[in-house]
Amino acid sequence: MEKQKKPGFTTRAIHMGEEPKMGQGHSGDVVSPIHLSTTFARRIISEPTGGYEYTRSGNPTRDALEQKYATLENANFGLAFGSGVAACNTVFMALLKSGDHIIAGDDLYGGTIRSINKVISNFDISCDYVDMSKPENIIPFISQKTKLVFIESPTNPLLNVYDIGAIAKICQKYQLILAIDNTFLTPYFQNPLDLGADVVIHSVTKYIGGHSDVLGGAVMLDDTDLFKKIKFSQNAIGAVPSPFDCYLVMRGLKTLGIRMDRHQENAIKLAQWLLEQPNISNVIYPGLPSHDGYKISLKQTTGFGAMISFEIQGGLKEAEQFLSKLKVISLAESLGGVESLIEHPALMTHSSLPPERRLEIGISDTLIRFSVGIEDVNDLMQDLAQALQ
């Protein structure tokens, strides 16, 4: 018998977890109902109705969302959290203990670095930050205390692309857990579990939600033992999303594939256009053949995403003047919304890093991070042009 082909990405994004329930006692909803109740009644003490007791522990709306998370990352399990940072910290607290050691990429989101340096360090968990452009760079930092390798690919904000498969092989050899923040590419363009990763994390606030109106985080994984540990901590720590937030994320997820295609279409055109501008000194986009990670991207992703970083000529004053003159593109933190957002990493998302550390990893005072939206690309081009003047 021929094996049934798995439905396509957008089909799963629309239908998984929201299959209409029909028959007696059901109403055939094509959209998952928002179950706002914080607690669930039962007739028999030992038998929670439908398996639900208390919304922190489980909720039908959240269950529907977690089914979508799992299927879109080709995972066995999906877990929903109140934010991306909540997802990261829960993974850390669930999988690590006092005295353990982490190896992390040296170009991470500032909030993740803050969590590692200021939160879990209080529990005697140490970390080395390593340039993982060469996977073998990890090996000298591995010790008996090392338990977890944490990376982004592409990274934030320098868009470095790492060979996930090669890093996964090293982690498997040394029995380390590999966790990857897949926020920038989303499950539509990259599936790290298929490349050998153990845990995938998303800031759902970004592309998955997609409309800058909901805070959320997600964890996807295959291993049952790791899932049980993180699931327990999800409930014990309690950093879960509300049912209404779950509904908003599911609503956004249904158009993720369509949005990502348009995001990327705009980003490729704008990256090529920025290369031609005389007052732009450097353009970083994995979809440009000149990018160091271009060939790796072709191997491990189905798209390049819609994040562009670039440097303008001059100094901090020129960078601030440029950003203040934009009209269509919003100067704001975050990314991944349908609207274009732009920010200054040194003064905004990565301001918590010491200046010398920022310069060491390549975050200059003229570096700009651009989250390309789905507006008419000509309007975005004109806005950049008038600001650059």
C-alpha positions as a Markdown table, in Angstrom:
| # | Residue | x | y | z |
|---|---|---|---|---|
| 1 | Met | 0.0 | 0.0 | 0.0 |
| 2 | Glu | 1.3 | 3.4 | -0.9 |
| 3 | Lys | 2.2 | 5.6 | 2.1 |
| 4 | Gln | -0.1 | 8.5 | 2.5 |
| 5 | Lys | 1.6 | 11.7 | 1.7 |
| 6 | Lys | 1.7 | 14.3 | 4.5 |
| 7 | Pro | -0.4 | 17.4 | 3.8 |
| 8 | Gly | 1.5 | 20.5 | 2.7 |
| 9 | Phe | 2.6 | 23.2 | 5.2 |
| 10 | Thr | -0.2 | 25.6 | 4.8 |
| 11 | Thr | -2.8 | 22.9 | 4.8 |
| 12 | Arg | -1.5 | 21.7 | 8.2 |
| 13 | Ala | -1.2 | 25.3 | 9.4 |
| 14 | Ile | -4.9 | 25.9 | 8.7 |
| 15 | His | -6.4 | 22.5 | 9.8 |
| 16 | Met | -4.2 | 20.8 | 12.3 |
| 17 | Gly | -5.7 | 21.0 | 15.8 |
| 18 | Glu | -8.9 | 22.7 | 14.4 |
| 19 | Glu | -10.7 | 19.8 | 12.7 |
| 20 | Pro | -14.4 | 20.5 | 13.1 |
| 21 | Lys | -16.0 | 18.3 | 15.7 |
| 22 | Met | -19.5 | 17.2 | 14.6 |
| 23 | Gly | -22.2 | 15.0 | 16.0 |
| 24 | Gln | -24.1 | 15.1 | 19.2 |
| 25 | Gly | -22.7 | 17.6 | 21.7 |
| 26 | His | -20.6 | 19.4 | 19.1 |
| 27 | Ser | -21.3 | 22.4 | 16.9 |
| 28 | Gly | -18.9 | 21.9 | 13.9 |
| 29 | Asp | -16.7 | 24.9 | 14.6 |
| 30 | Val | -14.2 | 25.4 | 11.8 |
| 31 | Val | -12.2 | 27.7 | 14.2 |
| 32 | Ser | -11.1 | 26.4 | 17.5 |
| 33 | Pro | -13.3 | 27.9 | 20.3 |
| 34 | Ile | -11.6 | 30.1 | 22.9 |
| 35 | His | -11.9 | 28.3 | 26.2 |
| 36 | Leu | -11.6 | 31.1 | 28.7 |
| 37 | Ser | -12.4 | 29.0 | 31.7 |
| 38 | Thr | -9.5 | 28.8 | 34.2 |
| 39 | Thr | -10.8 | 25.6 | 35.8 |
| 40 | Phe | -12.8 | 22.6 | 34.7 |
| 41 | Ala | -15.5 | 20.8 | 36.7 |
| 42 | Arg | -15.7 | 17.0 | 37.1 |
| 43 | Arg | -18.2 | 14.5 | 38.3 |
| 44 | Ile | -15.7 | 11.9 | 39.6 |
| 45 | Ile | -12.7 | 13.0 | 41.7 |
| 46 | Ser | -10.3 | 10.8 | 39.9 |
| 47 | Glu | -11.5 | 11.6 | 36.4 |
| 48 | Pro | -10.9 | 15.2 | 35.1 |
| 49 | Thr | -13.4 | 16.0 | 32.4 |
| 50 | Gly | -11.7 | 15.6 | 29.1 |
| 51 | Gly | -8.4 | 15.4 | 30.9 |
| 52 | Tyr | -8.6 | 19.1 | 31.9 |
| 53 | Glu | -8.2 | 20.4 | 35.5 |
| 54 | Tyr | -6.8 | 23.9 | 35.5 |
| 55 | Thr | -5.8 | 26.1 | 32.5 |
| 56 | Arg | -2.2 | 26.5 | 33.6 |
| 57 | Ser | -1.8 | 22.7 | 33.3 |
| 58 | Gly | -3.8 | 22.4 | 30.1 |
| 59 | Asn | -6.5 | 24.1 | 28.0 |
| 60 | Pro | -8.3 | 22.9 | 24.9 |
| 61 | Thr | -7.4 | 26.1 | 22.9 |
| 62 | Arg | -3.8 | 25.8 | 23.9 |
| 63 | Asp | -3.8 | 22.1 | 23.0 |
| 64 | Ala | -5.0 | 23.0 | 19.5 |
| 65 | Leu | -2.2 | 25.5 | 19.1 |
| 66 | Glu | 0.4 | 23.0 | 20.4 |
| 67 | Gln | -0.7 | 20.5 | 17.9 |
| 68 | Lys | 0.0 | 23.1 | 15.1 |
| 69 | Tyr | 3.4 | 23.8 | 16.6 |
| 70 | Ala | 4.4 | 20.2 | 16.5 |
| 71 | Thr | 3.2 | 19.4 | 13.0 |
| 72 | Leu | 4.8 | 22.5 | 11.5 |
| 73 | Glu | 8.3 | 21.7 | 12.9 |
| 74 | Asn | 7.9 | 18.0 | 12.0 |
| 75 | Ala | 8.0 | 17.3 | 15.7 |
| 76 | Asn | 6.3 | 14.8 | 18.0 |
| 77 | Phe | 5.6 | 17.5 | 20.6 |
| 78 | Gly | 4.8 | 21.2 | 20.8 |
| 79 | Leu | 4.6 | 23.4 | 23.9 |
| 80 | Ala | 3.2 | 27.0 | 24.1 |
| 81 | Phe | 4.6 | 29.7 | 26.3 |
| 82 | Gly | 3.8 | 33.3 | 27.2 |
| 83 | Ser | 6.9 | 34.7 | 25.4 |
| 84 | Gly | 10.0 | 33.6 | 23.6 |
| 85 | Val | 12.1 | 34.4 | 26.6 |
| 86 | Ala | 9.7 | 32.3 | 28.8 |
| 87 | Ala | 10.3 | 29.4 | 26.4 |
| 88 | Cys | 14.1 | 29.8 | 26.6 |
| 89 | Asn | 14.2 | 30.1 | 30.4 |
| 90 | Thr | 11.9 | 27.1 | 30.9 |
| 91 | Val | 14.1 | 25.0 | 28.6 |
| 92 | Phe | 17.1 | 26.1 | 30.6 |
| 93 | Met | 15.5 | 25.4 | 34.0 |
| 94 | Ala | 14.1 | 22.1 | 32.8 |
| 95 | Leu | 17.2 | 20.6 | 31.3 |
| 96 | Leu | 20.0 | 22.0 | 33.4 |
| 97 | Lys | 21.0 | 21.8 | 37.1 |
| 98 | Ser | 23.5 | 23.6 | 39.3 |
| 99 | Gly | 27.0 | 23.2 | 38.1 |
| 100 | Asp | 26.1 | 22.5 | 34.4 |
| 101 | His | 27.7 | 24.3 | 31.5 |
| 102 | Ile | 26.3 | 25.8 | 28.3 |
| 103 | Ile | 28.1 | 26.5 | 25.0 |
| 104 | Ala | 26.2 | 29.3 | 23.1 |
| 105 | Gly | 26.7 | 31.1 | 19.9 |
| 106 | Asp | 28.5 | 34.4 | 20.3 |
| 107 | Asp | 25.9 | 36.3 | 18.3 |
| 108 | Leu | 22.6 | 35.9 | 20.1 |
| 109 | Tyr | 19.5 | 38.0 | 20.8 |
| 110 | Gly | 20.3 | 40.3 | 23.7 |
| 111 | Gly | 17.4 | 39.0 | 25.8 |
| 112 | Thr | 18.8 | 35.4 | 25.6 |
| 113 | Ile | 22.2 | 36.6 | 26.7 |
| 114 | Arg | 20.6 | 38.5 | 29.6 |
| 115 | Ser | 18.8 | 35.3 | 30.6 |
| 116 | Ile | 22.0 | 33.3 | 30.5 |
| 117 | Asn | 24.2 | 35.9 | 32.2 |
| 118 | Lys | 21.8 | 37.4 | 34.8 |
| 119 | Val | 19.1 | 34.7 | 35.5 |
| 120 | Ile | 20.3 | 31.1 | 35.2 |
| 121 | Ser | 23.9 | 32.1 | 36.2 |
| 122 | Asn | 22.3 | 32.6 | 39.7 |
| 123 | Phe | 21.9 | 28.8 | 39.8 |
| 124 | Asp | 25.7 | 28.2 | 39.1 |
| 125 | Ile | 25.1 | 27.5 | 35.5 |
| 126 | Ser | 28.0 | 28.8 | 33.4 |
| 127 | Cys | 28.3 | 29.6 | 29.7 |
| 128 | Asp | 31.0 | 30.1 | 27.0 |
| 129 | Tyr | 30.1 | 32.1 | 23.9 |
| 130 | Val | 31.7 | 30.6 | 20.8 |
| 131 | Asp | 31.9 | 31.6 | 17.1 |
| 132 | Met | 30.2 | 28.7 | 15.5 |
| 133 | Ser | 30.9 | 29.6 | 11.9 |
| 134 | Lys | 33.3 | 26.6 | 12.1 |
| 135 | Pro | 31.5 | 23.8 | 14.0 |
| 136 | Glu | 34.7 | 22.4 | 15.3 |
| 137 | Asn | 35.2 | 25.6 | 17.4 |
| 138 | Ile | 32.8 | 24.0 | 19.9 |
| 139 | Ile | 35.1 | 21.1 | 20.8 |
| 140 | Pro | 37.7 | 22.9 | 22.9 |
| 141 | Phe | 35.0 | 24.2 | 25.2 |
| 142 | Ile | 33.3 | 20.9 | 25.9 |
| 143 | Ser | 33.9 | 19.5 | 29.4 |
| 144 | Gln | 32.2 | 17.0 | 31.6 |
| 145 | Lys | 29.9 | 19.7 | 32.9 |
| 146 | Thr | 28.7 | 20.7 | 29.4 |
| 147 | Lys | 25.1 | 19.7 | 28.8 |
| 148 | Leu | 23.6 | 22.1 | 26.3 |
| 149 | Val | 24.6 | 23.8 | 23.0 |
| 150 | Phe | 22.4 | 26.8 | 22.2 |
| 151 | Ile | 22.5 | 28.6 | 18.8 |
| 152 | Glu | 20.5 | 30.8 | 16.4 |
| 153 | Ser | 20.8 | 30.4 | 12.7 |
| 154 | Pro | 20.6 | 32.9 | 11.1 |
| 155 | Thr | 21.8 | 34.9 | 14.2 |
| 156 | Asn | 20.5 | 38.1 | 15.6 |
| 157 | Pro | 21.5 | 40.7 | 14.4 |
| 158 | Leu | 24.4 | 39.8 | 12.2 |
| 159 | Leu | 22.6 | 37.0 | 10.3 |
| 160 | Asn | 25.5 | 34.5 | 10.5 |
| 161 | Val | 24.4 | 31.1 | 9.2 |
| 162 | Tyr | 25.7 | 28.0 | 11.0 |
| 163 | Asp | 25.9 | 24.4 | 9.6 |
| 164 | Ile | 23.2 | 22.9 | 11.9 |
| 165 | Gly | 23.8 | 19.3 | 10.7 |
| 166 | Ala | 27.6 | 19.5 | 11.4 |
| 167 | Ile | 27.0 | 21.0 | 14.9 |
| 168 | Ala | 24.4 | 18.3 | 15.6 |
| 169 | Lys | 26.9 | 15.6 | 14.8 |
| 170 | Ile | 29.3 | 17.0 | 17.3 |
| 171 | Cys | 26.6 | 17.3 | 19.9 |
| 172 | Gln | 25.6 | 13.7 | 19.3 |
| 173 | Lys | 29.2 | 12.5 | 19.6 |
| 174 | Tyr | 29.6 | 14.2 | 23.0 |
| 175 | Gln | 26.0 | 13.5 | 24.1 |
| 176 | Leu | 25.0 | 17.1 | 24.3 |
| 177 | Ile | 21.5 | 18.6 | 23.8 |
| 178 | Leu | 21.3 | 20.9 | 20.8 |
| 179 | Ala | 18.7 | 23.7 | 21.1 |
| 180 | Ile | 18.1 | 26.1 | 18.3 |
| 181 | Asp | 16.2 | 29.4 | 18.1 |
| 182 | Asn | 14.5 | 29.2 | 14.8 |
| 183 | Thr | 12.6 | 32.5 | 15.0 |
| 184 | Phe | 14.1 | 34.2 | 12.0 |
| 185 | Leu | 13.3 | 31.5 | 9.4 |
| 186 | Thr | 10.2 | 30.0 | 11.0 |
| 187 | Pro | 9.2 | 26.4 | 10.4 |
| 188 | Tyr | 8.2 | 27.4 | 6.8 |
| 189 | Phe | 11.8 | 27.9 | 5.7 |
| 190 | Gln | 13.8 | 25.7 | 8.2 |
| 191 | Asn | 13.2 | 22.6 | 10.3 |
| 192 | Pro | 16.2 | 22.1 | 12.6 |
| 193 | Leu | 14.9 | 18.8 | 14.1 |
| 194 | Asp | 15.2 | 17.3 | 10.6 |
| 195 | Leu | 18.9 | 18.4 | 10.6 |
| 196 | Gly | 19.7 | 16.8 | 14.0 |
| 197 | Ala | 18.7 | 19.3 | 16.6 |
| 198 | Asp | 17.0 | 18.2 | 19.8 |
| 199 | Val | 15.0 | 21.2 | 20.8 |
| 200 | Val | 13.6 | 24.1 | 18.6 |
| 201 | Ile | 12.5 | 27.4 | 20.2 |
| 202 | His | 10.5 | 30.2 | 18.7 |
| 203 | Ser | 9.6 | 33.7 | 19.7 |
| 204 | Val | 6.0 | 33.4 | 18.5 |
| 205 | Thr | 5.7 | 37.2 | 18.9 |
| 206 | Lys | 7.6 | 37.5 | 15.6 |
| 207 | Tyr | 6.7 | 35.8 | 12.3 |
| 208 | Ile | 4.5 | 33.0 | 13.7 |
| 209 | Gly | 2.0 | 35.5 | 15.2 |
| 210 | Gly | 2.9 | 37.9 | 12.5 |
| 211 | His | 0.8 | 40.9 | 13.3 |
| 212 | Ser | 2.6 | 42.6 | 16.3 |
| 213 | Asp | -0.4 | 42.0 | 18.5 |
| 214 | Val | 0.4 | 38.9 | 20.5 |
| 215 | Leu | 3.2 | 37.8 | 22.8 |
| 216 | Gly | 4.2 | 34.1 | 22.7 |
| 217 | Gly | 6.9 | 31.5 | 22.6 |
| 218 | Ala | 7.1 | 27.9 | 21.5 |
| 219 | Val | 9.2 | 24.8 | 22.0 |
| 220 | Met | 9.1 | 21.8 | 19.6 |
| 221 | Leu | 10.9 | 18.5 | 20.1 |
| 222 | Asp | 10.8 | 14.7 | 19.4 |
| 223 | Asp | 12.4 | 13.1 | 22.4 |
| 224 | Thr | 9.8 | 11.9 | 25.0 |
| 225 | Asp | 12.1 | 12.2 | 28.0 |
| 226 | Leu | 13.1 | 15.8 | 27.2 |
| 227 | Phe | 9.4 | 16.6 | 26.5 |
| 228 | Lys | 8.3 | 15.3 | 29.9 |
| 229 | Lys | 10.9 | 17.5 | 31.6 |
| 230 | Ile | 10.0 | 20.6 | 29.8 |
| 231 | Lys | 6.2 | 19.9 | 30.0 |
| 232 | Phe | 6.6 | 19.5 | 33.8 |
| 233 | Ser | 8.4 | 22.8 | 34.0 |
| 234 | Gln | 5.9 | 24.5 | 31.7 |
| 235 | Asn | 3.2 | 23.7 | 34.3 |
| 236 | Ala | 5.4 | 24.3 | 37.4 |
| 237 | Ile | 6.8 | 27.6 | 36.3 |
| 238 | Gly | 3.5 | 28.6 | 34.7 |
| 239 | Ala | 4.7 | 30.9 | 31.9 |
| 240 | Val | 1.9 | 29.9 | 29.6 |
| 241 | Pro | -0.2 | 32.0 | 27.1 |
| 242 | Ser | -3.8 | 32.9 | 27.7 |
| 243 | Pro | -6.4 | 31.1 | 25.6 |
| 244 | Phe | -7.1 | 34.3 | 23.7 |
| 245 | Asp | -3.4 | 34.7 | 22.9 |
| 246 | Cys | -3.5 | 31.1 | 21.6 |
| 247 | Tyr | -6.4 | 32.0 | 19.4 |
| 248 | Leu | -4.5 | 35.0 | 18.0 |
| 249 | Val | -1.4 | 32.9 | 17.3 |
| 250 | Met | -3.5 | 30.2 | 15.5 |
| 251 | Arg | -5.1 | 32.9 | 13.4 |
| 252 | Gly | -1.7 | 34.3 | 12.4 |
| 253 | Leu | -0.3 | 30.8 | 11.7 |
| 254 | Lys | -2.8 | 30.1 | 9.0 |
| 255 | Thr | -1.2 | 32.7 | 6.7 |
| 256 | Leu | 2.4 | 32.1 | 7.8 |
| 257 | Gly | 3.4 | 30.5 | 4.5 |
| 258 | Ile | 1.8 | 33.1 | 2.3 |
| 259 | Arg | 3.3 | 35.9 | 4.4 |
| 260 | Met | 6.8 | 34.4 | 4.4 |
| 261 | Asp | 6.8 | 34.2 | 0.6 |
| 262 | Arg | 5.9 | 37.9 | 0.4 |
| 263 | His | 8.4 | 38.9 | 3.2 |
| 264 | Gln | 11.2 | 37.1 | 1.4 |
| 265 | Glu | 10.2 | 38.5 | -2.1 |
| 266 | Asn | 10.5 | 42.0 | -0.7 |
| 267 | Ala | 13.7 | 41.3 | 1.2 |
| 268 | Ile | 15.6 | 40.0 | -1.8 |
| 269 | Lys | 14.7 | 43.0 | -3.9 |
| 270 | Leu | 15.6 | 45.4 | -1.1 |
| 271 | Ala | 18.9 | 43.7 | -0.3 |
| 272 | Gln | 19.9 | 43.9 | -4.0 |
| 273 | Trp | 18.8 | 47.6 | -4.0 |
| 274 | Leu | 20.8 | 48.4 | -0.9 |
| 275 | Leu | 23.9 | 47.0 | -2.5 |
| 276 | Glu | 23.7 | 49.7 | -5.1 |
| 277 | Gln | 23.4 | 52.6 | -2.7 |
| 278 | Pro | 26.6 | 54.7 | -2.4 |
| 279 | Asn | 26.1 | 55.6 | 1.3 |
| 280 | Ile | 25.6 | 51.9 | 2.4 |
| 281 | Ser | 28.9 | 50.3 | 3.3 |
| 282 | Asn | 27.8 | 46.8 | 4.0 |
| 283 | Val | 24.7 | 44.7 | 3.3 |
| 284 | Ile | 24.1 | 41.4 | 5.2 |
| 285 | Tyr | 21.5 | 39.0 | 3.8 |
| 286 | Pro | 21.8 | 35.2 | 3.6 |
| 287 | Gly | 20.1 | 35.3 | 0.2 |
| 288 | Leu | 22.9 | 37.2 | -1.4 |
| 289 | Pro | 25.5 | 35.0 | -3.1 |
| 290 | Ser | 28.2 | 37.1 | -1.4 |
| 291 | His | 27.0 | 36.1 | 2.1 |
| 292 | Asp | 29.4 | 33.6 | 3.8 |
| 293 | Gly | 26.4 | 31.4 | 4.7 |
| 294 | Tyr | 24.8 | 31.4 | 1.3 |
| 295 | Lys | 25.8 | 27.8 | 0.3 |
| 296 | Ile | 24.9 | 26.5 | 3.8 |
| 297 | Ser | 21.5 | 28.1 | 3.5 |
| 298 | Leu | 20.9 | 26.4 | 0.1 |
| 299 | Lys | 21.7 | 23.1 | 1.8 |
| 300 | Gln | 19.6 | 23.3 | 5.0 |
| 301 | Thr | 16.8 | 25.8 | 4.3 |
| 302 | Thr | 14.1 | 26.3 | 1.8 |
| 303 | Gly | 14.3 | 30.1 | 2.0 |
| 304 | Phe | 16.4 | 33.0 | 3.2 |
| 305 | Gly | 13.9 | 34.9 | 5.3 |
| 306 | Ala | 13.3 | 38.6 | 5.5 |
| 307 | Met | 15.8 | 40.0 | 7.9 |
| 308 | Ile | 18.5 | 42.4 | 6.5 |
| 309 | Ser | 21.3 | 44.1 | 8.4 |
| 310 | Phe | 23.3 | 46.9 | 6.9 |
| 311 | Glu | 25.8 | 49.6 | 7.8 |
| 312 | Ile | 25.5 | 53.1 | 6.7 |
| 313 | Gln | 28.5 | 55.4 | 6.1 |
| 314 | Gly | 29.4 | 57.8 | 8.8 |
| 315 | Gly | 28.9 | 57.3 | 12.6 |
| 316 | Leu | 26.3 | 57.1 | 15.3 |
| 317 | Lys | 25.0 | 60.6 | 14.4 |
| 318 | Glu | 24.3 | 59.6 | 10.8 |
| 319 | Ala | 22.7 | 56.4 | 11.8 |
| 320 | Glu | 20.3 | 58.3 | 14.2 |
| 321 | Gln | 19.5 | 60.9 | 11.5 |
| 322 | Phe | 18.7 | 58.2 | 9.0 |
| 323 | Leu | 16.4 | 56.3 | 11.3 |
| 324 | Ser | 14.6 | 59.5 | 12.4 |
| 325 | Lys | 13.6 | 60.3 | 8.8 |
| 326 | Leu | 11.8 | 57.1 | 7.9 |
| 327 | Lys | 8.1 | 57.5 | 7.4 |
| 328 | Val | 6.7 | 54.2 | 6.2 |
| 329 | Ile | 9.1 | 51.9 | 8.1 |
| 330 | Ser | 8.6 | 52.1 | 11.8 |
| 331 | Leu | 11.6 | 52.6 | 14.2 |
| 332 | Ala | 10.7 | 49.9 | 16.8 |
| 333 | Glu | 12.1 | 46.8 | 18.5 |
| 334 | Ser | 10.8 | 43.4 | 17.5 |
| 335 | Leu | 10.4 | 42.0 | 14.1 |
| 336 | Gly | 8.4 | 39.6 | 11.9 |
| 337 | Gly | 5.2 | 41.7 | 11.7 |
| 338 | Val | 3.4 | 42.4 | 8.4 |
| 339 | Glu | 4.7 | 46.0 | 8.8 |
| 340 | Ser | 8.3 | 46.8 | 8.2 |
| 341 | Leu | 10.3 | 47.5 | 11.4 |
| 342 | Ile | 13.8 | 48.9 | 11.7 |
| 343 | Glu | 16.1 | 49.3 | 14.7 |
| 344 | His | 19.5 | 50.2 | 16.0 |
| 345 | Pro | 21.0 | 47.1 | 17.7 |
| 346 | Ala | 23.7 | 49.0 | 19.6 |
| 347 | Leu | 21.2 | 51.4 | 21.2 |
| 348 | Met | 18.1 | 49.1 | 21.3 |
| 349 | Thr | 18.0 | 45.3 | 21.2 |
| 350 | His | 21.6 | 44.8 | 22.2 |
| 351 | Ser | 22.2 | 47.8 | 24.4 |
| 352 | Ser | 22.7 | 45.6 | 27.5 |
| 353 | Leu | 26.0 | 44.3 | 26.0 |
| 354 | Pro | 29.1 | 46.3 | 26.9 |
| 355 | Pro | 30.3 | 48.5 | 24.1 |
| 356 | Glu | 33.6 | 46.5 | 23.8 |
| 357 | Arg | 31.7 | 43.2 | 23.5 |
| 358 | Arg | 29.4 | 44.7 | 20.8 |
| 359 | Leu | 32.4 | 45.7 | 18.7 |
| 360 | Glu | 34.1 | 42.4 | 19.3 |
| 361 | Ile | 31.2 | 40.5 | 17.7 |
| 362 | Gly | 30.6 | 43.1 | 14.9 |
| 363 | Ile | 27.7 | 45.3 | 16.2 |
| 364 | Ser | 28.9 | 48.7 | 15.2 |
| 365 | Asp | 27.3 | 52.1 | 15.8 |
| 366 | Thr | 26.2 | 52.2 | 12.2 |
| 367 | Leu | 24.6 | 48.7 | 12.0 |
| 368 | Ile | 20.9 | 48.8 | 11.2 |
| 369 | Arg | 18.6 | 45.7 | 11.5 |
| 370 | Phe | 15.7 | 45.8 | 9.1 |
| 371 | Ser | 12.7 | 43.5 | 9.4 |
| 372 | Val | 11.1 | 43.6 | 5.9 |
| 373 | Gly | 7.4 | 43.7 | 5.9 |
| 374 | Ile | 4.8 | 42.8 | 3.2 |
| 375 | Glu | 4.0 | 46.3 | 2.1 |
| 376 | Asp | 4.5 | 47.4 | -1.6 |
| 377 | Val | 8.2 | 47.0 | -2.1 |
| 378 | Asn | 8.4 | 50.3 | -4.1 |
| 379 | Asp | 7.0 | 52.2 | -1.1 |
| 380 | Leu | 9.7 | 50.7 | 1.1 |
| 381 | Met | 12.4 | 51.5 | -1.4 |
| 382 | Gln | 11.3 | 55.1 | -1.7 |
| 383 | Asp | 11.2 | 55.5 | 2.1 |
| 384 | Leu | 14.7 | 54.2 | 2.5 |
| 385 | Ala | 15.9 | 56.4 | -0.4 |
| 386 | Gln | 14.5 | 59.6 | 1.1 |
| 387 | Ala | 15.9 | 58.8 | 4.5 |
| 388 | Leu | 19.4 | 58.0 | 3.1 |
| 389 | Gln | 19.5 | 61.4 | 1.4 |
